[in-house]
Short mmCIF file of C-alpha atoms in Angstrom, two decimals:
data_model
loop_
_atom_site.label_atom_id
_atom_site.label_comp_id
_atom_site.label_asym_id
_atom_site.label_seq_id
_atom_site.Cartn_x
_atom_site.Cartn_y
_atom_site.Cartn_z
CA MET A 71 0.03 0.01 0.07
CA THR A 72 1.56 3.33 -1.06
CA GLU A 73 0.47 6.93 -0.83
CA SER A 74 -0.15 6.99 -4.64
CA ARG A 75 -3.16 4.69 -4.21
CA ARG A 76 -6.02 7.15 -3.56
CA ASP A 77 -9.72 6.65 -3.05
CA PRO A 78 -12.45 8.64 -1.31
CA ALA A 79 -11.58 6.95 1.94
CA ASP A 80 -8.03 8.22 1.73
CA ALA A 81 -8.85 11.87 1.60
CA PRO A 82 -7.85 14.29 3.07
CA GLU A 83 -4.25 13.02 3.62
CA ALA A 84 -3.25 15.59 6.27
CA SER A 85 -4.52 18.55 8.26
CA ALA A 86 -3.32 21.97 7.77
CA GLY A 87 -2.50 24.05 10.63
CA PRO A 88 -0.60 22.97 13.87
CA ALA A 89 -0.51 19.36 12.87
CA ALA A 90 1.23 20.15 9.61
CA GLN A 91 3.58 22.41 11.33
CA ASP A 92 4.81 20.19 14.03
CA ALA A 93 8.49 21.00 14.28
CA PRO A 94 11.33 20.11 14.13
CA GLU A 95 10.93 18.61 10.67
CA ALA A 96 13.18 16.14 8.77
CA GLU A 97 12.80 13.62 6.08
CA PRO A 98 13.32 9.95 7.06
CA SER A 99 17.02 9.16 6.65
CA GLY A 100 16.71 6.13 4.45
CA ARG A 101 18.65 4.01 6.87
CA PRO A 102 17.08 0.89 8.40
CA ALA A 103 15.13 1.86 11.39
CA HIS A 104 17.32 -0.05 13.79
CA ARG A 105 20.30 1.97 12.68
CA ASP A 106 18.44 5.36 12.50
CA GLY A 107 19.31 7.68 15.34
CA ASN A 108 16.11 9.50 15.18
CA VAL A 109 14.10 6.32 15.49
CA LEU A 110 16.39 5.12 18.34
CA ARG A 111 15.63 8.26 20.24
CA TRP A 112 11.89 7.71 19.86
CA LEU A 113 12.41 4.00 20.88
CA SER A 114 14.50 4.99 23.93
CA ALA A 115 11.97 7.53 25.08
CA TYR A 116 9.22 5.05 24.59
CA ALA A 117 11.14 2.38 26.69
CA ALA A 118 11.81 4.87 29.44
CA SER A 119 8.16 5.77 29.45
CA LEU A 120 7.18 2.15 29.71
CA VAL A 121 9.51 1.46 32.55
CA GLY A 122 8.20 4.60 34.22
CA ASP A 123 4.52 3.34 33.71
CA ALA A 124 5.47 -0.01 35.35
CA VAL A 125 7.23 1.70 38.30
CA TYR A 126 4.15 4.22 38.64
CA PHE A 127 1.59 1.36 38.80
CA LEU A 128 3.44 -0.65 41.39
CA ALA A 129 4.22 2.47 43.51
CA LEU A 130 0.39 3.35 43.29
CA GLY A 131 -0.60 -0.17 44.37
CA TRP A 132 1.95 -0.14 47.31
CA ALA A 133 0.79 3.40 48.42
CA ALA A 134 -2.80 2.38 48.13
CA ALA A 135 -2.18 -0.63 50.37
CA GLN A 136 -0.74 1.64 53.00
CA ALA A 137 -3.55 4.21 52.72
CA GLY A 138 -6.52 1.79 53.01
CA GLY A 139 -7.90 -1.61 52.95
CA PRO A 140 -8.58 -4.06 50.03
CA ALA A 141 -11.68 -2.12 48.81
CA GLU A 142 -9.67 1.19 48.66
CA VAL A 143 -6.81 -0.61 46.83
CA GLY A 144 -9.39 -1.79 44.21
CA LEU A 145 -10.91 1.59 43.95
CA ILE A 146 -7.56 3.30 43.55
CA MET A 147 -6.10 0.96 41.04
CA ALA A 148 -9.36 0.95 38.86
CA SER A 149 -9.80 4.75 38.88
CA GLY A 150 -7.35 5.35 36.01
CA ALA A 151 -9.02 2.96 33.63
CA VAL A 152 -12.23 5.05 33.39
CA PRO A 153 -10.77 8.30 32.04
CA ARG A 154 -8.43 6.34 29.89
CA ALA A 155 -11.35 4.39 28.10
CA VAL A 156 -13.71 7.45 28.03
CA LEU A 157 -11.29 9.93 26.70
CA MET A 158 -9.15 7.72 24.39
CA LEU A 159 -10.95 8.55 21.24
CA GLY A 160 -10.94 12.23 21.93
CA GLY A 161 -7.16 11.83 22.35
CA GLY A 162 -6.92 10.68 18.81
CA VAL A 163 -8.76 13.77 17.61
CA ILE A 164 -6.54 15.98 19.54
CA ALA A 165 -3.33 14.15 18.15
CA ASP A 166 -4.67 14.66 14.57
CA ARG A 167 -5.54 18.34 15.22
CA PHE A 168 -2.34 19.61 16.93
CA GLY A 169 0.24 16.94 15.83
CA PRO A 170 1.28 13.83 17.65
CA ARG A 171 4.80 15.00 18.66
CA ARG A 172 3.42 18.05 20.36
CA ILE A 173 0.74 16.11 22.26
CA VAL A 174 3.35 13.33 23.29
CA ILE A 175 5.67 15.98 24.78
CA VAL A 176 2.86 17.96 26.54
CA SER A 177 1.40 14.74 27.95
CA ASP A 178 4.77 13.41 29.06
CA ALA A 179 5.68 16.76 30.63
CA MET A 180 2.35 16.55 32.53
CA ARG A 181 3.01 13.02 33.78
CA CYS A 182 6.45 14.04 34.93
CA ALA A 183 5.43 16.98 36.82
CA MET A 184 2.44 15.33 38.40
CA ILE A 185 4.30 12.21 39.53
CA LEU A 186 7.23 14.20 40.92
CA GLY A 187 4.60 16.32 42.82
CA VAL A 188 3.03 13.16 44.29
CA ALA A 189 6.54 11.90 45.39
CA ALA A 190 7.01 15.23 47.23
CA ALA A 191 3.62 15.05 48.77
CA LEU A 192 4.07 11.55 49.97
CA MET A 193 7.43 12.45 51.49
CA LEU A 194 5.70 15.42 53.48
CA THR A 195 2.31 13.92 54.50
CA GLY A 196 2.15 10.14 53.63
CA PRO A 197 -0.39 8.53 51.39
CA ALA A 198 -4.13 9.29 51.44
CA VAL A 199 -6.89 7.72 49.52
CA TRP A 200 -8.23 10.91 48.08
CA LEU A 201 -4.95 11.93 46.77
CA LEU A 202 -4.22 8.52 45.19
CA VAL A 203 -7.54 8.41 43.45
CA LEU A 204 -7.06 11.86 42.17
CA VAL A 205 -3.57 10.86 40.79
CA ALA A 206 -4.93 7.67 39.07
CA LEU A 207 -7.74 9.72 37.56
CA VAL A 208 -5.48 12.36 36.17
CA PHE A 209 -2.85 9.91 34.95
CA GLY A 210 -5.52 7.93 33.14
CA ALA A 211 -6.78 11.06 31.52
CA VAL A 212 -3.20 12.14 30.35
CA ASP A 213 -2.62 8.41 29.10
CA ALA A 214 -5.68 8.89 26.77
CA LEU A 215 -3.67 11.74 25.15
CA PHE A 216 -0.33 10.00 25.20
CA MET A 217 -1.19 6.56 23.76
CA PRO A 218 -2.90 7.65 20.53
CA ALA A 219 -0.29 10.30 19.85
CA VAL A 220 2.77 7.96 20.45
CA GLY A 221 0.98 5.42 18.21
CA ALA A 222 0.74 7.95 15.48
CA LEU A 223 4.48 8.93 15.47
CA PRO A 224 6.23 5.92 13.73
CA PRO A 225 4.98 6.77 10.24
CA ARG A 226 6.39 10.39 10.67
CA ILE A 227 9.78 9.26 11.79
CA THR A 228 10.65 6.51 9.34
CA ALA A 229 9.93 5.35 5.83
CA PRO A 230 6.83 3.13 5.07
CA ASP A 231 9.01 0.19 4.37
CA GLN A 232 10.46 0.33 7.90
CA LEU A 233 7.09 0.27 9.74
CA VAL A 234 7.11 -3.49 10.49
CA ARG A 235 10.73 -3.15 11.81
CA VAL A 236 9.62 -0.38 14.08
CA GLN A 237 6.74 -2.53 15.31
CA GLY A 238 9.17 -5.24 16.26
CA MET A 239 11.48 -2.77 17.98
CA LYS A 240 8.30 -1.37 19.80
CA ALA A 241 7.37 -4.96 20.85
CA LEU A 242 10.84 -5.42 22.30
CA ALA A 243 10.62 -2.19 24.24
CA ASN A 244 7.34 -3.45 25.67
CA ARG A 245 8.99 -6.64 26.80
CA PHE A 246 11.82 -4.60 28.30
CA GLY A 247 9.54 -2.37 30.18
CA GLY A 248 7.68 -5.22 31.74
CA ILE A 249 10.82 -7.04 32.78
CA VAL A 250 12.76 -4.07 34.06
CA GLY A 251 9.93 -2.03 35.67
CA ALA A 252 9.17 -4.46 38.54
CA PRO A 253 12.77 -4.86 40.00
CA VAL A 254 13.33 -1.16 39.68
CA ALA A 255 10.12 -0.30 41.55
CA GLY A 256 11.02 -3.00 44.16
CA LEU A 257 14.43 -1.62 44.67
CA ALA A 258 13.08 1.95 44.96
CA MET A 259 10.29 1.03 47.37
CA GLY A 260 12.87 -0.96 49.42
CA LEU A 261 15.12 2.03 49.79
CA GLY A 262 12.64 4.84 50.33
CA GLY A 263 8.93 3.49 50.14
CA ALA A 264 6.33 4.54 47.65
CA ALA A 265 7.61 8.19 47.54
CA ALA A 266 11.06 7.02 46.22
CA ALA A 267 9.35 4.81 43.60
CA PHE A 268 7.17 7.79 42.49
CA ALA A 269 10.31 9.84 42.22
CA VAL A 270 11.97 7.27 40.08
CA ALA A 271 9.01 7.03 37.79
CA GLY A 272 8.96 10.83 37.44
CA ALA A 273 12.83 10.85 36.61
CA LEU A 274 12.06 8.21 33.88
CA PHE A 275 9.32 10.32 32.44
CA ALA A 276 11.74 13.37 32.55
CA GLY A 277 14.28 11.34 30.59
CA SER A 278 11.66 10.24 28.08
CA LEU A 279 10.61 13.85 27.69
CA VAL A 280 14.13 15.02 26.86
CA LEU A 281 14.55 12.28 24.16
CA LEU A 282 11.13 13.15 22.65
CA VAL A 283 12.05 16.81 22.19
CA ALA A 284 15.02 15.61 20.18
CA VAL A 285 12.95 13.49 17.89
CA ARG A 286 12.46 15.04 14.37
CA ILE A 287 9.34 14.23 12.24
CA ALA A 288 8.86 14.28 8.54
CA PRO A 289 6.49 17.12 7.26
CA LEU A 290 3.14 15.99 6.32
CA PRO A 291 1.56 16.78 2.90
CA GLN A 292 -0.81 19.72 3.05
CA GLU A 293 -4.55 19.32 2.73
CA GLU A 294 -6.28 21.25 -0.02
CA PRO A 295 -9.00 23.65 1.26
CA SER A 296 -12.49 22.33 0.99
CA ALA A 297 -14.97 24.08 -1.40
CA GLU A 298 -17.03 25.13 1.66
CA GLY A 299 -14.03 26.54 3.50
CA ASP A 300 -14.87 24.11 6.41
CA GLY A 301 -11.09 23.59 7.38
CA PRO A 302 -10.20 21.23 10.11
CA GLN A 303 -9.74 24.00 12.67
CA ARG A 304 -13.45 25.07 12.19
CA ARG A 305 -14.91 21.47 12.68
CA SER A 306 -16.16 20.41 16.11
CA VAL A 307 -14.42 17.62 18.03
CA TRP A 308 -17.45 15.51 17.56
CA ARG A 309 -17.37 16.06 13.82
CA ASP A 310 -13.74 15.02 13.66
CA LEU A 311 -14.53 11.96 15.71
CA THR A 312 -17.37 10.77 13.45
CA ASP A 313 -15.26 11.66 10.54
CA GLY A 314 -12.66 9.29 11.90
CA PHE A 315 -15.26 6.48 12.30
CA GLY A 316 -16.51 7.12 8.72
CA TYR A 317 -12.87 6.80 7.46
CA VAL A 318 -12.38 3.51 9.10
CA ARG A 319 -15.71 2.22 7.95
CA ARG A 320 -15.16 3.16 4.35
CA HIS A 321 -11.41 2.11 3.93
CA ARG A 322 -11.20 -1.13 2.14
CA LEU A 323 -8.20 -2.28 4.23
CA VAL A 324 -8.04 -0.45 7.43
CA GLY A 325 -11.68 -1.06 8.28
CA PRO A 326 -11.52 -4.92 7.85
CA LEU A 327 -8.16 -5.00 9.67
CA ILE A 328 -9.60 -3.28 12.68
CA LEU A 329 -12.76 -5.35 12.72
CA SER A 330 -10.54 -8.49 12.42
CA ASN A 331 -8.28 -7.11 15.25
CA ILE A 332 -11.48 -6.79 17.63
CA PHE A 333 -12.02 -10.47 17.47
CA PHE A 334 -8.34 -11.12 17.87
CA ASP A 335 -8.06 -9.10 20.98
CA LEU A 336 -11.30 -10.35 22.55
CA GLY A 337 -10.10 -13.96 21.99
CA GLY A 338 -6.47 -13.49 23.01
CA ILE A 339 -5.96 -10.83 25.70
CA PRO A 340 -8.47 -12.19 28.30
CA LEU A 341 -7.01 -15.64 27.64
CA ILE A 342 -3.48 -14.61 28.56
CA ASN A 343 -4.34 -12.36 31.46
CA VAL A 344 -7.01 -14.39 33.06
CA GLY A 345 -7.42 -17.87 31.34
CA VAL A 346 -3.81 -19.02 31.92
CA VAL A 347 -4.11 -18.34 35.63
CA LEU A 348 -7.34 -20.09 36.01
CA LEU A 349 -6.10 -23.03 33.80
CA SER A 350 -3.06 -23.42 36.06
CA SER A 351 -5.31 -23.32 39.20
CA GLU A 352 -7.70 -25.88 37.77
CA ARG A 353 -5.02 -28.37 36.65
CA GLY A 354 -3.05 -28.01 39.83
CA TRP A 355 0.08 -26.39 38.26
CA GLY A 356 0.04 -23.59 40.67
CA ALA A 357 2.00 -20.40 40.41
CA THR A 358 4.98 -22.17 38.83
CA GLY A 359 2.63 -23.34 36.06
CA ILE A 360 1.63 -19.76 35.36
CA ALA A 361 5.21 -18.53 35.38
CA TRP A 362 6.26 -21.20 32.94
CA ILE A 363 3.39 -20.77 30.54
CA VAL A 364 3.53 -16.86 30.51
CA GLY A 365 7.31 -16.98 30.31
CA ALA A 366 7.24 -19.37 27.24
CA PHE A 367 4.57 -17.14 25.61
CA SER A 368 6.71 -14.11 26.25
CA ALA A 369 9.82 -15.76 24.83
CA GLY A 370 8.00 -16.66 21.71
CA ALA A 371 6.70 -13.09 21.35
CA ALA A 372 10.17 -11.77 21.99
CA ALA A 373 11.58 -14.03 19.32
CA THR A 374 9.16 -12.76 16.73
CA ALA A 375 9.93 -9.12 17.79
CA LEU A 376 13.54 -9.70 17.01
CA LEU A 377 12.77 -11.41 13.73
CA LEU A 378 10.66 -8.44 12.61
CA THR A 379 13.30 -6.07 13.75
CA ALA A 380 16.07 -7.88 11.95
CA ARG A 381 14.00 -8.63 8.79
CA GLY A 382 12.09 -5.44 8.49
CA ARG A 383 9.55 -6.68 5.78
CA VAL A 384 7.43 -9.80 5.44
CA PRO A 385 6.41 -10.62 1.89
CA ARG A 386 2.76 -11.34 1.24
CA ALA A 387 2.02 -9.84 4.70
CA GLY A 388 -1.84 -10.23 4.27
CA ARG A 389 -1.65 -14.00 3.66
CA VAL A 390 1.06 -14.46 6.31
CA ARG A 391 -1.18 -12.73 8.82
CA LEU A 392 -4.10 -14.90 8.02
CA ALA A 393 -2.17 -17.92 8.37
CA GLY A 394 -0.79 -16.86 11.71
CA LEU A 395 -4.36 -16.21 12.95
CA ALA A 396 -5.45 -19.74 11.81
CA GLY A 397 -2.36 -21.36 13.40
CA GLY A 398 -2.91 -19.33 16.65
CA SER A 399 -6.46 -20.30 16.90
CA VAL A 400 -5.46 -23.98 16.75
CA LEU A 401 -2.81 -23.43 19.46
CA VAL A 402 -5.16 -21.66 21.78
CA CYS A 403 -7.46 -24.78 21.63
CA ALA A 404 -4.39 -27.01 22.22
CA LEU A 405 -3.34 -24.93 25.18
CA GLY A 406 -6.65 -25.40 26.94
CA SER A 407 -6.64 -29.10 26.12
CA ALA A 408 -2.92 -29.72 27.17
CA PRO A 409 -2.68 -32.90 29.30
CA GLY A 410 0.26 -31.63 31.45
CA LEU A 411 2.40 -28.55 32.13
CA GLY A 412 5.17 -29.67 29.81
CA TRP A 413 2.69 -29.89 26.86
CA ALA A 414 1.17 -26.44 27.89
CA VAL A 415 4.67 -24.77 27.92
CA LEU A 416 5.53 -26.35 24.47
CA VAL A 417 2.25 -24.86 23.04
CA ALA A 418 2.63 -21.41 24.63
CA ALA A 419 5.96 -20.68 22.96
CA PRO A 420 4.84 -20.86 19.33
CA MET A 421 1.48 -19.31 20.32
CA GLY A 422 3.39 -16.25 21.51
CA MET A 423 5.31 -16.15 18.26
CA LEU A 424 2.15 -16.12 16.04
CA VAL A 425 0.29 -13.58 18.29
CA ALA A 426 3.28 -11.23 18.02
CA LEU A 427 3.57 -11.78 14.34
CA CYS A 428 -0.20 -11.02 13.75
CA GLY A 429 -0.03 -8.01 15.97
CA GLY A 430 3.13 -6.61 14.22
CA LEU A 431 1.78 -7.14 10.76
CA THR A 432 -1.68 -5.68 11.68
CA ALA A 433 0.01 -2.55 13.06
CA GLY A 434 2.37 -2.16 10.12
CA LEU A 435 -0.41 -2.66 7.60
CA VAL A 436 -2.71 -0.31 9.32
CA GLN A 437 -0.18 2.45 9.75
CA THR A 438 1.04 2.18 6.04
CA ALA A 439 -2.52 2.38 4.71
CA THR A 440 -3.92 5.09 6.89
CA ALA A 441 -3.81 8.58 5.58
CA PRO A 442 -1.69 10.89 7.93
CA ALA A 443 -4.57 13.10 8.92
CA TYR A 444 -6.35 10.04 10.52
CA LEU A 445 -3.37 8.36 12.19
CA GLY A 446 -4.18 9.67 15.64
CA ARG A 447 -7.77 8.59 15.51
CA VAL A 448 -7.04 5.27 14.07
CA SER A 449 -4.40 4.64 16.82
CA SER A 450 -6.75 5.66 19.45
CA LEU A 451 -9.43 3.19 18.18
CA MET A 452 -6.87 0.38 18.28
CA SER A 453 -5.65 1.24 21.65
CA LEU A 454 -9.30 1.50 22.99
CA ILE A 455 -9.99 -2.05 21.70
CA SER A 456 -7.00 -3.56 23.39
CA LEU A 457 -6.93 -1.44 26.58
CA GLY A 458 -10.63 -0.65 27.05
CA VAL A 459 -12.82 -3.11 25.34
CA ALA A 460 -10.86 -6.55 25.85
CA PRO A 461 -10.43 -6.09 29.55
CA LEU A 462 -14.19 -5.99 29.81
CA ALA A 463 -14.09 -9.65 28.93
CA TYR A 464 -11.94 -10.62 31.91
CA PRO A 465 -14.95 -11.22 34.24
CA VAL A 466 -16.75 -13.08 31.48
CA VAL A 467 -13.93 -15.46 30.93
CA GLY A 468 -13.37 -15.98 34.69
CA ALA A 469 -17.21 -16.82 35.23
CA ALA A 470 -17.35 -19.05 32.14
CA ILE A 471 -14.37 -21.08 33.34
CA GLY A 472 -15.97 -21.27 36.85
CA LEU A 473 -19.10 -22.72 35.29
CA TRP A 474 -17.82 -24.99 32.43
CA GLY A 475 -13.99 -25.40 33.01
CA ALA A 476 -11.06 -24.09 31.13
CA THR A 477 -11.12 -26.38 28.08
CA PRO A 478 -14.44 -25.26 26.45
CA VAL A 479 -13.61 -21.56 27.18
CA PHE A 480 -10.05 -21.78 25.59
CA TRP A 481 -11.99 -23.34 22.57
CA GLY A 482 -14.28 -20.45 22.57
CA CYS A 483 -11.38 -18.11 22.56
CA GLY A 484 -9.98 -20.08 19.74
CA ALA A 485 -13.09 -19.56 17.78
CA LEU A 486 -12.78 -15.80 18.20
CA CYS A 487 -9.29 -15.98 16.91
CA LEU A 488 -10.42 -18.00 13.95
CA ALA A 489 -13.27 -15.46 13.42
CA ALA A 490 -10.49 -12.79 13.02
CA GLY A 491 -9.02 -14.83 10.23
CA LEU A 492 -12.40 -15.36 8.55
CA VAL A 493 -13.12 -11.56 8.61
CA GLY A 494 -9.83 -11.04 6.69
CA VAL A 495 -10.44 -13.85 4.27
CA SER A 496 -13.68 -12.16 3.38
CA TYR A 497 -11.88 -9.14 1.93
CA ARG A 498 -9.63 -9.32 -1.06
CA GLU A 499 -7.74 -6.23 0.13
CA VAL A 500 -6.83 -7.94 3.42
CA ARG A 501 -5.89 -11.18 1.56
CA GLU A 502 -3.67 -9.41 -0.86
CA ALA A 503 -2.23 -6.68 1.47
CA GLU A 504 1.50 -5.93 1.03
CA LEU A 505 3.89 -3.91 2.92
CA PRO A 506 5.99 -1.24 1.03
CA ASP A 507 9.25 -2.50 -0.40
CA GLY A 508 12.27 -0.34 0.09
#
């Protein structure tokens, strides 16, 4: 998919005004993404932010446990999810209006200032439930700005043929953040309690901010004024939002990919975060079983991320993605039917590989095909599905396993993953989708 392929769903290609003037500007270097200093600055900022997120959440949980009982801990930890889910789509509109680099920098600066302020407050007064709830709410609202904007940046800092490589690098950063964040938070809390951990998180956000300021972006093509003079700065937020939905609905590749991804996320995310825990409990594998299965899955996903980073492009990406969805659905069913822990671990590793492959190809194809003016809104929609909609299935999966056992529920999740593939098979544009060739 290249920019020369135009249809009514592809216009306009960019917004005039602040988004088109987001500086500093620079054309992609032409180097592979993993050797491009500009991309590496963005990746380092993203990784620092991920570690900061992990430290923040653990510090918040520890402070909540000191401030109240189990009910208060649950309230505090859940508070941030509400504004994040409610405001996520609006965050995409803002990213498209004012430029994702500007929004990423502003939101990162807000997080840094807020978390450092909380660290100072805890040092002076100690944790309080009202303060921690307020922090969680504000952090969730700022996240609703940050996530769509950071998802819209890759097409502006590298060439289209490098987007899958960037997705592999981003996946590695996600693994790095999860692995490093917990011990950093534990060390900080051991030395100075929750206040020290909040201070470390704030310092990581500050480091991320410095790197983001140094990231250069490519200028976007200018939008031609409409005949009615209804420029993007005169439209309401609601109209921009509905315009984004209309763009996704009309687009012959982006729309079906996002629809397919809804089934994929609903089948996969609750399974990994809830299903594996309950499967291990039901089979008597205990915490050790959870660790081995999740570890094997993560190792497989990391291996695919390394492959995508090194290779950079996957020929016949649409067909490879569909094959991955079919294989992944079979492995999900096999995991739920595994007769012992060893078999479950052997299944989890290739399942992680295929899940990461499908996720990386989906993101690369969507970012390549989406017109620049809509990248923030499309990114916010995909984030909302994975971070807002899929978690709503956690209690459903838990209740279903309690009623019927793990095996039939795993088969049901496998059917959802297969449905994701069937959606793709139904569209020629998805079957024949290709990534740009450098």
